[in-house]
JSON list of C-alpha atoms and ligand atoms in Angstrom, two decimals:
[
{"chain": "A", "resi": 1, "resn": "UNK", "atom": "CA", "xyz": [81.11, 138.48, 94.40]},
{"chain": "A", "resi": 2, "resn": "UNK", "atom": "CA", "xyz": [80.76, 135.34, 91.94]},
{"chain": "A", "resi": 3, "resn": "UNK", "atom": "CA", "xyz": [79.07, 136.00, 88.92]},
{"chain": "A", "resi": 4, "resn": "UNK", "atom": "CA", "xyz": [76.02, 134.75, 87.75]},
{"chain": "A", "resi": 5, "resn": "UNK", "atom": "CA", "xyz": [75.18, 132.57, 85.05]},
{"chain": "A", "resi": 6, "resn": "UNK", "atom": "CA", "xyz": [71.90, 132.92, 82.99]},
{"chain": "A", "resi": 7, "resn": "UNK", "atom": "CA", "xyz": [71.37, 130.60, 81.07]},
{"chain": "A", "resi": 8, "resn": "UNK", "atom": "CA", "xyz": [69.98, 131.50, 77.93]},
{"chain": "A", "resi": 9, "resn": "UNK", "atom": "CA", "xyz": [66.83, 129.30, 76.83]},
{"chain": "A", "resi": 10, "resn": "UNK", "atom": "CA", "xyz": [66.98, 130.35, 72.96]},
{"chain": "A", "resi": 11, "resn": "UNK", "atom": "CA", "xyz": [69.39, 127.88, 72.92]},
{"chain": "A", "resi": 12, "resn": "UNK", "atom": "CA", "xyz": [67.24, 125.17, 74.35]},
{"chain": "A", "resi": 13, "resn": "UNK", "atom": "CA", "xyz": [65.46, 122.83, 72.69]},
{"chain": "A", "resi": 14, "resn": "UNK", "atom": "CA", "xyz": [61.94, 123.84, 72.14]},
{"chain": "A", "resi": 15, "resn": "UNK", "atom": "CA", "xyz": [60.08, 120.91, 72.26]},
{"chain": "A", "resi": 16, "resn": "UNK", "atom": "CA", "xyz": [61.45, 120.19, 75.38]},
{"chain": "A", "resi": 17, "resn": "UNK", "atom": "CA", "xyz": [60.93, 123.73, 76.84]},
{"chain": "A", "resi": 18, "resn": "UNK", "atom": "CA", "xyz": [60.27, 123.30, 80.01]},
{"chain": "A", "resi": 19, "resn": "UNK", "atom": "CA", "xyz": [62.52, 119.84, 80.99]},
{"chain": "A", "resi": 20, "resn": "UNK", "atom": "CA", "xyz": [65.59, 122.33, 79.54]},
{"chain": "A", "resi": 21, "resn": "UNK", "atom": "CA", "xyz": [64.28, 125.20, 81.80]},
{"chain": "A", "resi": 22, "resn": "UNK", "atom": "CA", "xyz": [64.43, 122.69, 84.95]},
{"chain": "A", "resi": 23, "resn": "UNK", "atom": "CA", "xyz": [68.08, 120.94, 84.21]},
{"chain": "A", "resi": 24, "resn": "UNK", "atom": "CA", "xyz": [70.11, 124.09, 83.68]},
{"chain": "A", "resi": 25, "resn": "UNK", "atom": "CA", "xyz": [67.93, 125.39, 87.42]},
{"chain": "A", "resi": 26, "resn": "UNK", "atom": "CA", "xyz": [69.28, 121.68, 88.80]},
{"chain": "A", "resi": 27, "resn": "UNK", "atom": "CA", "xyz": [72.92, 122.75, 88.01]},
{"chain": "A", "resi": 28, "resn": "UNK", "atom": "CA", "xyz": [72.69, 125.61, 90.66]},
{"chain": "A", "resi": 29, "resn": "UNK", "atom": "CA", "xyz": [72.05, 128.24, 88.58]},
{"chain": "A", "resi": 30, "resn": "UNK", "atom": "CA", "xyz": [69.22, 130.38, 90.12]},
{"chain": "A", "resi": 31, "resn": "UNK", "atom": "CA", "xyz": [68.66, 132.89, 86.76]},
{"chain": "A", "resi": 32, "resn": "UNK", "atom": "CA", "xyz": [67.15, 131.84, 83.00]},
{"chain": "A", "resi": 33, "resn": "UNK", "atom": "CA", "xyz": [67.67, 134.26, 80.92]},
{"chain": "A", "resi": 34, "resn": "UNK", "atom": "CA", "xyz": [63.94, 134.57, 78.60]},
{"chain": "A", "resi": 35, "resn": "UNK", "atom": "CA", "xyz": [64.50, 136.12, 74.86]},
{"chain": "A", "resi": 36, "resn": "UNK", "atom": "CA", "xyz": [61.52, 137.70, 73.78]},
{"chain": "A", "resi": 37, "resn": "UNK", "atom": "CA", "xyz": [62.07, 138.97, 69.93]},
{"chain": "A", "resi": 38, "resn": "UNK", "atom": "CA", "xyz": [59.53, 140.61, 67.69]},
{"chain": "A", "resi": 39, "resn": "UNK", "atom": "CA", "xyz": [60.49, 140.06, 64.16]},
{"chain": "A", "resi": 40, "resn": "UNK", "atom": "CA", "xyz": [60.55, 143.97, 63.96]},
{"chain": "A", "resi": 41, "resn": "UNK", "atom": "CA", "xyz": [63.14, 145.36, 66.47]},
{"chain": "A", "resi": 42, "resn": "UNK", "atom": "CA", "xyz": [65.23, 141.98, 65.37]},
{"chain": "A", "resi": 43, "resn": "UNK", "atom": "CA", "xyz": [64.69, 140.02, 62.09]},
{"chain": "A", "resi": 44, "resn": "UNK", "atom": "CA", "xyz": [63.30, 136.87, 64.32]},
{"chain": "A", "resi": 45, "resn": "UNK", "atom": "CA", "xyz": [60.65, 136.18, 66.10]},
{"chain": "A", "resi": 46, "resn": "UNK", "atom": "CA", "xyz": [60.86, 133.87, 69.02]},
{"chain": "A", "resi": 47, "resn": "UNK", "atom": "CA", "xyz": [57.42, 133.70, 72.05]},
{"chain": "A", "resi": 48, "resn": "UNK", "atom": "CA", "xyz": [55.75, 136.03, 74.52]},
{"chain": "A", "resi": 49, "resn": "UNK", "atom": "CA", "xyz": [54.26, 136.58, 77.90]},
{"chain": "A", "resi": 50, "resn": "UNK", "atom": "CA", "xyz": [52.12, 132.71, 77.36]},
{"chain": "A", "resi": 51, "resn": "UNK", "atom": "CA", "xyz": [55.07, 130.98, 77.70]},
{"chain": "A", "resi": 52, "resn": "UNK", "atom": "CA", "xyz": [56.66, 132.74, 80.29]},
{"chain": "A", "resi": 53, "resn": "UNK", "atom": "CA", "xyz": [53.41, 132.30, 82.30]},
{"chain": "A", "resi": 54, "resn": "UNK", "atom": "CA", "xyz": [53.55, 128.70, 81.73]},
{"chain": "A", "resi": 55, "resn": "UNK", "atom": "CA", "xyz": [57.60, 127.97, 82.45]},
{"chain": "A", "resi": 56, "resn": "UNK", "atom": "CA", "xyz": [56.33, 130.11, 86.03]},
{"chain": "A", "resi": 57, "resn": "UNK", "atom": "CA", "xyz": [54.98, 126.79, 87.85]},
{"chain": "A", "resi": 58, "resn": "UNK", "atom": "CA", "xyz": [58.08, 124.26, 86.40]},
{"chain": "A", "resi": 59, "resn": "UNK", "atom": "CA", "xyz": [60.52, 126.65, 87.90]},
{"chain": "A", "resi": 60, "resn": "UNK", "atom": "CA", "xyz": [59.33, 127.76, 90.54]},
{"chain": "A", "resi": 61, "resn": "UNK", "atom": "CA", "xyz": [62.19, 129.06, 92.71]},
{"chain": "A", "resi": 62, "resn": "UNK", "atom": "CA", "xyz": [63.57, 130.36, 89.56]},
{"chain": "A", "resi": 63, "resn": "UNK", "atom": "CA", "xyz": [64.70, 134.36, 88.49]},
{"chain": "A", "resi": 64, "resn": "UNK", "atom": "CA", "xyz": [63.21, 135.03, 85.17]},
{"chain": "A", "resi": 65, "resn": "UNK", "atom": "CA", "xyz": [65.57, 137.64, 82.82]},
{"chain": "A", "resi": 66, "resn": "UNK", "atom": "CA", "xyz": [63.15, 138.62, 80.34]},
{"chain": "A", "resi": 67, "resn": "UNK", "atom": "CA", "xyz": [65.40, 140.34, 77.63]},
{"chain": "A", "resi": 68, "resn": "UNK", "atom": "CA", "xyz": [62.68, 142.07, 75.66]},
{"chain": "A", "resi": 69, "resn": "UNK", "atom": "CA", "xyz": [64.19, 142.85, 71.65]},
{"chain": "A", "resi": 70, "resn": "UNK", "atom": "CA", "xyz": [60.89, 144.29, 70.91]},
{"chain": "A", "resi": 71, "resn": "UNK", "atom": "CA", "xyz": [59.59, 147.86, 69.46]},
{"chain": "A", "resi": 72, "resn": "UNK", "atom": "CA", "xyz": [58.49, 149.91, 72.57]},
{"chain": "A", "resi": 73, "resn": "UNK", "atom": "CA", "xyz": [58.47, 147.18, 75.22]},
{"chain": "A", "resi": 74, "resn": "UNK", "atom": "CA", "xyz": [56.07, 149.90, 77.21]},
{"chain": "A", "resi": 75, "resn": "UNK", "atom": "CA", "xyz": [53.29, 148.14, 75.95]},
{"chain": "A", "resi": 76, "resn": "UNK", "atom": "CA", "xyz": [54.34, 144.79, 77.30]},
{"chain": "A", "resi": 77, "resn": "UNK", "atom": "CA", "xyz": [55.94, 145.42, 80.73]},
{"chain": "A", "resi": 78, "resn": "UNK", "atom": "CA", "xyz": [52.56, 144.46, 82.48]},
{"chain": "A", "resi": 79, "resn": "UNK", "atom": "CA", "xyz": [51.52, 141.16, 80.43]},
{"chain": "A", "resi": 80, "resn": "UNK", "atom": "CA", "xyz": [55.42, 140.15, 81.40]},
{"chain": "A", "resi": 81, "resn": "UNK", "atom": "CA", "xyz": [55.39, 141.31, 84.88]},
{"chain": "A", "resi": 82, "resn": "UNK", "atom": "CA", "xyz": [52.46, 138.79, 85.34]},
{"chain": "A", "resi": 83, "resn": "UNK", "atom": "CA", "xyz": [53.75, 136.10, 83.79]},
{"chain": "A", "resi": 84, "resn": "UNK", "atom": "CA", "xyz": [56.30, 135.87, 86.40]},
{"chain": "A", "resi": 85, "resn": "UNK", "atom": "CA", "xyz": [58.92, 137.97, 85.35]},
{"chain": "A", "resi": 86, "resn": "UNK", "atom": "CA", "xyz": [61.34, 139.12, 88.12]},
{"chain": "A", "resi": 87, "resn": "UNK", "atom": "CA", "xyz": [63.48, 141.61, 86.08]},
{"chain": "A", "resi": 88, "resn": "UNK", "atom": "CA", "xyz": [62.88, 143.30, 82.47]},
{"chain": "A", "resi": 89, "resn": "UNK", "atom": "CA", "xyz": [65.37, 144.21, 80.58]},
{"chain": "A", "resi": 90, "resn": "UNK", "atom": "CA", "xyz": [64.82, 146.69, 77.22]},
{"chain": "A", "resi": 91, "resn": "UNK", "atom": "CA", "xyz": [66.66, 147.89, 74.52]},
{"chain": "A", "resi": 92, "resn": "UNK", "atom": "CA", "xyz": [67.38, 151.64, 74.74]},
{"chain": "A", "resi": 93, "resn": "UNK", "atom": "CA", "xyz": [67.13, 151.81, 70.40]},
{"chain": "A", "resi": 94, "resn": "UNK", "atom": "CA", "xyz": [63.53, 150.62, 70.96]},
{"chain": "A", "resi": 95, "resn": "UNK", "atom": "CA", "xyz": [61.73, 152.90, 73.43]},
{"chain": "A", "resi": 96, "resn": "UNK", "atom": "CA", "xyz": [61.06, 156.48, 72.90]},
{"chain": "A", "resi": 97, "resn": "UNK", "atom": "CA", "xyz": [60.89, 157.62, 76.75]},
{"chain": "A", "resi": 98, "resn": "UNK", "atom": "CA", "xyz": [63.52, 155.26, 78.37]},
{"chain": "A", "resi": 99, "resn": "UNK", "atom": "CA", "xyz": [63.00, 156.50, 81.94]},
{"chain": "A", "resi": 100, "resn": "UNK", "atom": "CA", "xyz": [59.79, 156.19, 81.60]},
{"chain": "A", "resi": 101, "resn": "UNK", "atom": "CA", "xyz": [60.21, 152.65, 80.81]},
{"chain": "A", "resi": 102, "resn": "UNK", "atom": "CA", "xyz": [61.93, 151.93, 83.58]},
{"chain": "A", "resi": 103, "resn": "UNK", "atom": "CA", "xyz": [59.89, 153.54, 86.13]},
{"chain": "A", "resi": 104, "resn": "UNK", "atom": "CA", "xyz": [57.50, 151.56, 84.88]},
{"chain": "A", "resi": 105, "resn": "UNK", "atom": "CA", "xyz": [59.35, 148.72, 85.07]},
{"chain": "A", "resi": 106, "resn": "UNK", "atom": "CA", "xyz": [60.31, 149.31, 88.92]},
{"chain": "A", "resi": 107, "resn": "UNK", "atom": "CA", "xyz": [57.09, 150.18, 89.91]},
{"chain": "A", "resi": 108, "resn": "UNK", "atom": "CA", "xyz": [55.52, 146.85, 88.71]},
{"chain": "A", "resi": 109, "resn": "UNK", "atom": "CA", "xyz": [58.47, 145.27, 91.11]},
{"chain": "A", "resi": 110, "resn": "UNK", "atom": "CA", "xyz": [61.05, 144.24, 88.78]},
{"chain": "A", "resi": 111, "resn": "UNK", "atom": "CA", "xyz": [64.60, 144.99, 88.07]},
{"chain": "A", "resi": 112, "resn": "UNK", "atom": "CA", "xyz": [65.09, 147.29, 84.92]},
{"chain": "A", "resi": 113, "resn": "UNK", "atom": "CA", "xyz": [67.38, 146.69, 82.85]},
{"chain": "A", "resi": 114, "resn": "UNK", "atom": "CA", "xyz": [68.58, 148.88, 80.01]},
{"chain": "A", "resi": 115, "resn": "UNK", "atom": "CA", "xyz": [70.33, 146.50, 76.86]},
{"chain": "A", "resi": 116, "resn": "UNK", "atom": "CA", "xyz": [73.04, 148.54, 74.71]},
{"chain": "A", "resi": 117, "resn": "UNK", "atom": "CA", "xyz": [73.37, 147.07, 70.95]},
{"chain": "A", "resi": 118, "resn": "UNK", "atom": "CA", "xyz": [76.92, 146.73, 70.03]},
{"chain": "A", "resi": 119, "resn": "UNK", "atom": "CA", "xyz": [76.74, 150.44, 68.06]},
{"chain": "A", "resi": 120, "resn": "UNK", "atom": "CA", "xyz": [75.33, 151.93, 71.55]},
{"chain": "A", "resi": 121, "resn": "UNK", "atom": "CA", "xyz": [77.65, 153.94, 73.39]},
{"chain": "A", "resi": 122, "resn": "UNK", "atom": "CA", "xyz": [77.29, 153.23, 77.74]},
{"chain": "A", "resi": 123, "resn": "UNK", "atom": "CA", "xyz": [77.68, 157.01, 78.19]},
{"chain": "A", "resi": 124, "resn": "UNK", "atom": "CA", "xyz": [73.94, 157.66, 76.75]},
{"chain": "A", "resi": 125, "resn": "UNK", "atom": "CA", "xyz": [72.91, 155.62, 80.37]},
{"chain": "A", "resi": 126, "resn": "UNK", "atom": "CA", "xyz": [74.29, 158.90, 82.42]},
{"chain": "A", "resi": 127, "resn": "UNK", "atom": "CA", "xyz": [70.88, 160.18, 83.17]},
{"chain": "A", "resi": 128, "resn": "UNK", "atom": "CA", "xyz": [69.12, 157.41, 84.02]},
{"chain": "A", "resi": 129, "resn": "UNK", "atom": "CA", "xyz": [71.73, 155.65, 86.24]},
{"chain": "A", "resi": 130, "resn": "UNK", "atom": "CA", "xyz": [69.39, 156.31, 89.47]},
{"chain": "A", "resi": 131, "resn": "UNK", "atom": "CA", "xyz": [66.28, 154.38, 87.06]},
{"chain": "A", "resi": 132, "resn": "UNK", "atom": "CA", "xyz": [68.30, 151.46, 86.35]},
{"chain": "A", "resi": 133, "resn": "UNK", "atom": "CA", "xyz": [69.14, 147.91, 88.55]},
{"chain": "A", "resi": 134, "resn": "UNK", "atom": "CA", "xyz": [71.08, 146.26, 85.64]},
{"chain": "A", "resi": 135, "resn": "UNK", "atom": "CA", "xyz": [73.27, 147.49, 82.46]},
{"chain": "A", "resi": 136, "resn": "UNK", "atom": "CA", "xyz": [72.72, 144.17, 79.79]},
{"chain": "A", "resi": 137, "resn": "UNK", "atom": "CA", "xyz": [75.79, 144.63, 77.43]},
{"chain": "A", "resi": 138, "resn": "UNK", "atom": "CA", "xyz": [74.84, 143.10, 73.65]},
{"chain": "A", "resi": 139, "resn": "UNK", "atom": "CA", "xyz": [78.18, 141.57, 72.65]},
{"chain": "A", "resi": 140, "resn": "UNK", "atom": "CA", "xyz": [76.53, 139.98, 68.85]},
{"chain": "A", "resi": 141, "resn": "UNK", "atom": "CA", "xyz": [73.69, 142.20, 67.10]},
{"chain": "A", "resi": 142, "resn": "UNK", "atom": "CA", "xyz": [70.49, 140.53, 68.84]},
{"chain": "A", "resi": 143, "resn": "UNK", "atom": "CA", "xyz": [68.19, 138.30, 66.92]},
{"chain": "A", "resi": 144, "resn": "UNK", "atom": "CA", "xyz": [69.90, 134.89, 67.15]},
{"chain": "A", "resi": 145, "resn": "UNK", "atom": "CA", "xyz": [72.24, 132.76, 69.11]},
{"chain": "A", "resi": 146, "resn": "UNK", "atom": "CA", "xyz": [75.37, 131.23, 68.12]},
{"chain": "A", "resi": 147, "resn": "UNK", "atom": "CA", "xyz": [76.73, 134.47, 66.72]},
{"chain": "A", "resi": 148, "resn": "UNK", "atom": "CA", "xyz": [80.82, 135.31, 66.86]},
{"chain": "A", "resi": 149, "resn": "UNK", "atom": "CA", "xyz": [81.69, 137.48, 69.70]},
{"chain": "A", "resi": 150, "resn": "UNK", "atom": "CA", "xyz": [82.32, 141.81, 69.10]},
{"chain": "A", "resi": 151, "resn": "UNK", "atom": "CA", "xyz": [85.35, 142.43, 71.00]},
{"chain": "A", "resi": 152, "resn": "UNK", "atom": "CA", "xyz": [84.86, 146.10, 70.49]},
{"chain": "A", "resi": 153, "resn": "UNK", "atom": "CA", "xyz": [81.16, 145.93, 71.85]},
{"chain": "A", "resi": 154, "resn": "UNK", "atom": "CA", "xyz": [82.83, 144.07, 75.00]},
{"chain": "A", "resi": 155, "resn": "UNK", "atom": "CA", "xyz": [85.15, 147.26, 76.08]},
{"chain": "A", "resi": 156, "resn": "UNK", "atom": "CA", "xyz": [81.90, 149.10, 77.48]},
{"chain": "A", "resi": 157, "resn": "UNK", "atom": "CA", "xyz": [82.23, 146.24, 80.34]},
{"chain": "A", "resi": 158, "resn": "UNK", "atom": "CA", "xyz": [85.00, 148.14, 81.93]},
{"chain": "A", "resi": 159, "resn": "UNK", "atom": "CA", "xyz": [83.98, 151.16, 80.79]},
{"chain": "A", "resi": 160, "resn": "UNK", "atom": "CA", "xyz": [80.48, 150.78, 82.39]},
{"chain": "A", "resi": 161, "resn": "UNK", "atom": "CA", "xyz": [82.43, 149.10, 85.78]},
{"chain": "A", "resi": 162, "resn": "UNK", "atom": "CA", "xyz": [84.32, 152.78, 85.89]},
{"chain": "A", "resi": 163, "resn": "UNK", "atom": "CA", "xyz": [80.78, 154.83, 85.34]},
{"chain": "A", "resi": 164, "resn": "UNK", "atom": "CA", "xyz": [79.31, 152.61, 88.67]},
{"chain": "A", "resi": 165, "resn": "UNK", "atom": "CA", "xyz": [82.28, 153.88, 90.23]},
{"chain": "A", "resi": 166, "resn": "UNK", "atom": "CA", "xyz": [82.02, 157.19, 89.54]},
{"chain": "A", "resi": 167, "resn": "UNK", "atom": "CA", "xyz": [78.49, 157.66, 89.84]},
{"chain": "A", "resi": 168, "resn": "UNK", "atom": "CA", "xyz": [78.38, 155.74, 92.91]},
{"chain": "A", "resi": 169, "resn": "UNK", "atom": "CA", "xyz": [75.69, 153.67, 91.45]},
{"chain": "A", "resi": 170, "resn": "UNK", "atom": "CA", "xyz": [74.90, 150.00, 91.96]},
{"chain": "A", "resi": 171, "resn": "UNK", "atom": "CA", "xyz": [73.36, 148.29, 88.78]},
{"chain": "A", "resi": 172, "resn": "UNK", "atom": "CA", "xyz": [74.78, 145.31, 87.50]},
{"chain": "A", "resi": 173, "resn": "UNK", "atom": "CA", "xyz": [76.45, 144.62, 84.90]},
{"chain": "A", "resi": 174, "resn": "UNK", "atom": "CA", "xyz": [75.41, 141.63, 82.08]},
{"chain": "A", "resi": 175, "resn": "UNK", "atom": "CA", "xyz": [77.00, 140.45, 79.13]},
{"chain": "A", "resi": 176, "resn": "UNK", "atom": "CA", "xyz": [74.77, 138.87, 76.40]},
{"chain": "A", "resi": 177, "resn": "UNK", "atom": "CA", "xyz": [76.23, 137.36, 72.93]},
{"chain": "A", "resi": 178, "resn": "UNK", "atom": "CA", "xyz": [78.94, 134.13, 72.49]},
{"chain": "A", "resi": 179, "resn": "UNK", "atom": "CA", "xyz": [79.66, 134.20, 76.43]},
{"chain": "A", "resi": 180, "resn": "UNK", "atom": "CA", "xyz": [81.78, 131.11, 76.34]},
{"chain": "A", "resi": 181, "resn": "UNK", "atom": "CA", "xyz": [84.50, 129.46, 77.99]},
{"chain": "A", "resi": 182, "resn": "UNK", "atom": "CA", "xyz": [87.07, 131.51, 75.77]},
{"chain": "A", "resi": 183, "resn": "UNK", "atom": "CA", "xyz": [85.19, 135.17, 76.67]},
{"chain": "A", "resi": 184, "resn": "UNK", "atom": "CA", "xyz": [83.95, 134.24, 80.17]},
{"chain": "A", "resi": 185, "resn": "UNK", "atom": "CA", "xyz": [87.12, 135.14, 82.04]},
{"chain": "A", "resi": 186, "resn": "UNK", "atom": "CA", "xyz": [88.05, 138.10, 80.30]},
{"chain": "A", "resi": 187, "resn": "UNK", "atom": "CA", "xyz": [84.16, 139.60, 80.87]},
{"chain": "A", "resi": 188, "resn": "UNK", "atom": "CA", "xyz": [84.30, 138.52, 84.78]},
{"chain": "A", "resi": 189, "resn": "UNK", "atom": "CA", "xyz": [87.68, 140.03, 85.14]},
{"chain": "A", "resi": 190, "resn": "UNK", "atom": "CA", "xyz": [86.32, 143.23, 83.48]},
{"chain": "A", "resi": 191, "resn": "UNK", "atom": "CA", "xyz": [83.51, 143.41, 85.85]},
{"chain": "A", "resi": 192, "resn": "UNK", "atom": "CA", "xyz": [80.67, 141.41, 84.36]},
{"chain": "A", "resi": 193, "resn": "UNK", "atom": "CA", "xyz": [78.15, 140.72, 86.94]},
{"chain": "A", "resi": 194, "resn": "UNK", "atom": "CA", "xyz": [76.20, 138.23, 84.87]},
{"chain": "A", "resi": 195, "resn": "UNK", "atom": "CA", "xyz": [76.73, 135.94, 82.12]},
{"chain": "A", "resi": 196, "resn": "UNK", "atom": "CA", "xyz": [74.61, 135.41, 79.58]},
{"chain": "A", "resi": 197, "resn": "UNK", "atom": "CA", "xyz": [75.30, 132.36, 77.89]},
{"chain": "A", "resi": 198, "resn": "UNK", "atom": "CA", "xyz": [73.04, 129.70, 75.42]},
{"chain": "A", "resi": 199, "resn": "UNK", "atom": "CA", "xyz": [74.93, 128.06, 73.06]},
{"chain": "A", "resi": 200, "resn": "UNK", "atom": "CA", "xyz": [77.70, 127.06, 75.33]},
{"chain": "A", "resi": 201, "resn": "UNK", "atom": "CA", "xyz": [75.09, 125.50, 77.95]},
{"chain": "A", "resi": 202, "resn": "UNK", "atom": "CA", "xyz": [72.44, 124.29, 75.63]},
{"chain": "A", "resi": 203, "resn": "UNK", "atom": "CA", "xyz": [74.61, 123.20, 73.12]},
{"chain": "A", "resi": 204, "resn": "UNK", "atom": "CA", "xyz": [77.46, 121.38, 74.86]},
{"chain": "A", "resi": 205, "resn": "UNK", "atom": "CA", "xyz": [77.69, 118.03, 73.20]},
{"chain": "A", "resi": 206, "resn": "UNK", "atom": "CA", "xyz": [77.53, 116.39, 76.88]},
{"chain": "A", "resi": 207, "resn": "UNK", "atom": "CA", "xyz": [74.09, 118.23, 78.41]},
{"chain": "A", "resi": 208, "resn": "UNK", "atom": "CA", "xyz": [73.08, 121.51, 80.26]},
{"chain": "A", "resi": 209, "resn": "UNK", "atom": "CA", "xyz": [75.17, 120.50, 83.12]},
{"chain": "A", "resi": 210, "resn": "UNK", "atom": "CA", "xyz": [78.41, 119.58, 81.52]},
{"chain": "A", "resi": 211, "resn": "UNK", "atom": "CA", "xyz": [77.81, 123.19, 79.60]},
{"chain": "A", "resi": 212, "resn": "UNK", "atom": "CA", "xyz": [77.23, 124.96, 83.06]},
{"chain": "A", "resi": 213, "resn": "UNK", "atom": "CA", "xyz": [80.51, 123.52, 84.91]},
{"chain": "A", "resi": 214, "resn": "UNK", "atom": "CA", "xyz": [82.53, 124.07, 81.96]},
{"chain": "A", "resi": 215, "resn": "UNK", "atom": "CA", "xyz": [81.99, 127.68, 82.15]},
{"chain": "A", "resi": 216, "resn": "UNK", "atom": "CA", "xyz": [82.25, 126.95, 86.19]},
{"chain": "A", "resi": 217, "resn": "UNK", "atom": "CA", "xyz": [85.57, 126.01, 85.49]},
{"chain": "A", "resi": 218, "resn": "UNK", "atom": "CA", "xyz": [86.80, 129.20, 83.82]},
{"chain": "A", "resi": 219, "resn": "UNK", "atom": "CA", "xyz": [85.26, 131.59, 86.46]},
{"chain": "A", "resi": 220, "resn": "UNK", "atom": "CA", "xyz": [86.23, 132.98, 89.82]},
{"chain": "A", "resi": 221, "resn": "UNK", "atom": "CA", "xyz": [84.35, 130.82, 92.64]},
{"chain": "B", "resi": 301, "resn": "DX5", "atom": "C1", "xyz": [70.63, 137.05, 71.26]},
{"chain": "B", "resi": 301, "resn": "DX5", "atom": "C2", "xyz": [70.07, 136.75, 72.61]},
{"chain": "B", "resi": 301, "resn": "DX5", "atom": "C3", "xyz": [70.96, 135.93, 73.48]},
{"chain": "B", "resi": 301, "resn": "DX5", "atom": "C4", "xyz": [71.28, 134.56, 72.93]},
{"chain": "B", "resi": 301, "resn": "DX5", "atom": "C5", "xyz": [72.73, 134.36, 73.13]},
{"chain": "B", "resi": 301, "resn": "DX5", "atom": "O1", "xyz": [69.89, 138.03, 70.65]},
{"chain": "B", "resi": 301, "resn": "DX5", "atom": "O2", "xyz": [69.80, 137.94, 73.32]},
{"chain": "B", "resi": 301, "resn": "DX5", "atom": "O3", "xyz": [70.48, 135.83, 74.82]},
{"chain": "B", "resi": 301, "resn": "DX5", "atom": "O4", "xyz": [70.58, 133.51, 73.53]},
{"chain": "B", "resi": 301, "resn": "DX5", "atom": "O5", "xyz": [73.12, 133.20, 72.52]},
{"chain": "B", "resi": 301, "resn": "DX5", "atom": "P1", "xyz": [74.63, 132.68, 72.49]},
{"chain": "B", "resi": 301, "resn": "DX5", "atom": "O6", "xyz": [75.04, 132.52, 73.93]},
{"chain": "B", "resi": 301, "resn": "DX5", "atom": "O7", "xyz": [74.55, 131.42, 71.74]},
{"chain": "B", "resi": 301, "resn": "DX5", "atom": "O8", "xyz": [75.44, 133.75, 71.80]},
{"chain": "B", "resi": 302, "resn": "ZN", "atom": "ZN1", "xyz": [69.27, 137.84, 75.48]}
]
């Protein structure tokens, strides 16, 4: 199956919020990938539910990725859910019952997603593999884009591709930190299910679209 590309709109520019939403959706791509960041969990503090709720209408056939780096994203599932969110990813360092969490998640009609910081080992996911829809690899600590890529933190890919196997399970797999055109091929051929990448779309010095197709280039169709 071809992998997905989520563009990641930390990366966008912010006074043009939602016309940066709506050209990376116009290149094809169906997911944006939505940081939320507390200033606790991370050292930076980026927007909430408000702004979800108000990208909603300017994309509307879009699949919001809410990647929540916030202290016990419990508290928040339902103020994202109705924003629009269609899947809500947390970060197993910052909830105290993670299946919880995820039932939670599931029951409000989203994906759940479980995020692994690069220190995280994928073998503390055994017990919740029938609570989870997606696996979000961090490959750079989270709190800020642009960061240099942790080869090390990239070897749970295949490592997680083997525990699917094995467990017979079906979540995807999604890689978040310096996914460019250089680690792109090695994550899909690892078995990376979705890309998570800001810089290299946002960023490209010839537009969203230019970024998109670049990374296009280097993938499997
Ligand atoms: C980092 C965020 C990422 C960020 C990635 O904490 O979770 O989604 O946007 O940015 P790049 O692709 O620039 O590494
Ligand atoms: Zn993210």
């Amino acid at each position: 199956m071809a992998v997905l590309l989520a563009p990641s709109l930390l990366a966008a520019d912010h006074a043009r919020f939602g016309e940066q939403a709506q050209a990376a959706v116009a290149t094809g791509e169906t997911w944006l990938h939505i940081d939320v960041m507390d200033g606790q969990f991370v050292p930076n503090l980026t927007f909430g539910a408000q702004v979800v709720r108000a990208l909603r209408p300017v994309c509307p056939t879009a699949f919001f990725d809410v990647h929540l780096m916030v202290v016990e994203p419990e508290r928040y599932i339902e103020a994202f859910v109705e924003a629009g969110a269609h899947a809500i990813t947390v970060h197993i360092e910052a909830t105290a019952h993670l299946q919880r969490t995820l039932a939670a998640i599931r029951e409000a009609g989203c994906l759940a997603g479980v995020a692994l910081n690069p220190a995280t080992p994928p073998e503390t996911l055994r017990y919740v593999l029938g609570d989870l829809d997606m696996v979000l690899v961090m490959t750079v600590n989270p709190g800020f884009g642009g960061q240099a890529f942790l080869p090390t933190a990239a070897r749970k890919v295949p490592e997680l591709a083997q525990l699917r196997v094995e467990a017979g399970a079906g979540f995807k797999i999604s890689v978040d930190g310096s996914v460019n055109v250089k680690t792109a091929p090695g994550l899909a051929h690892d078995g990376a299910d979705v890309l998570v990448a800001g810089s290299a779309i946002f960023n490209h010095p010839l537009g969203v679209a230019a970024g998109v197709a670049a990374l296009r280039e280097v993938l499997p169709v």
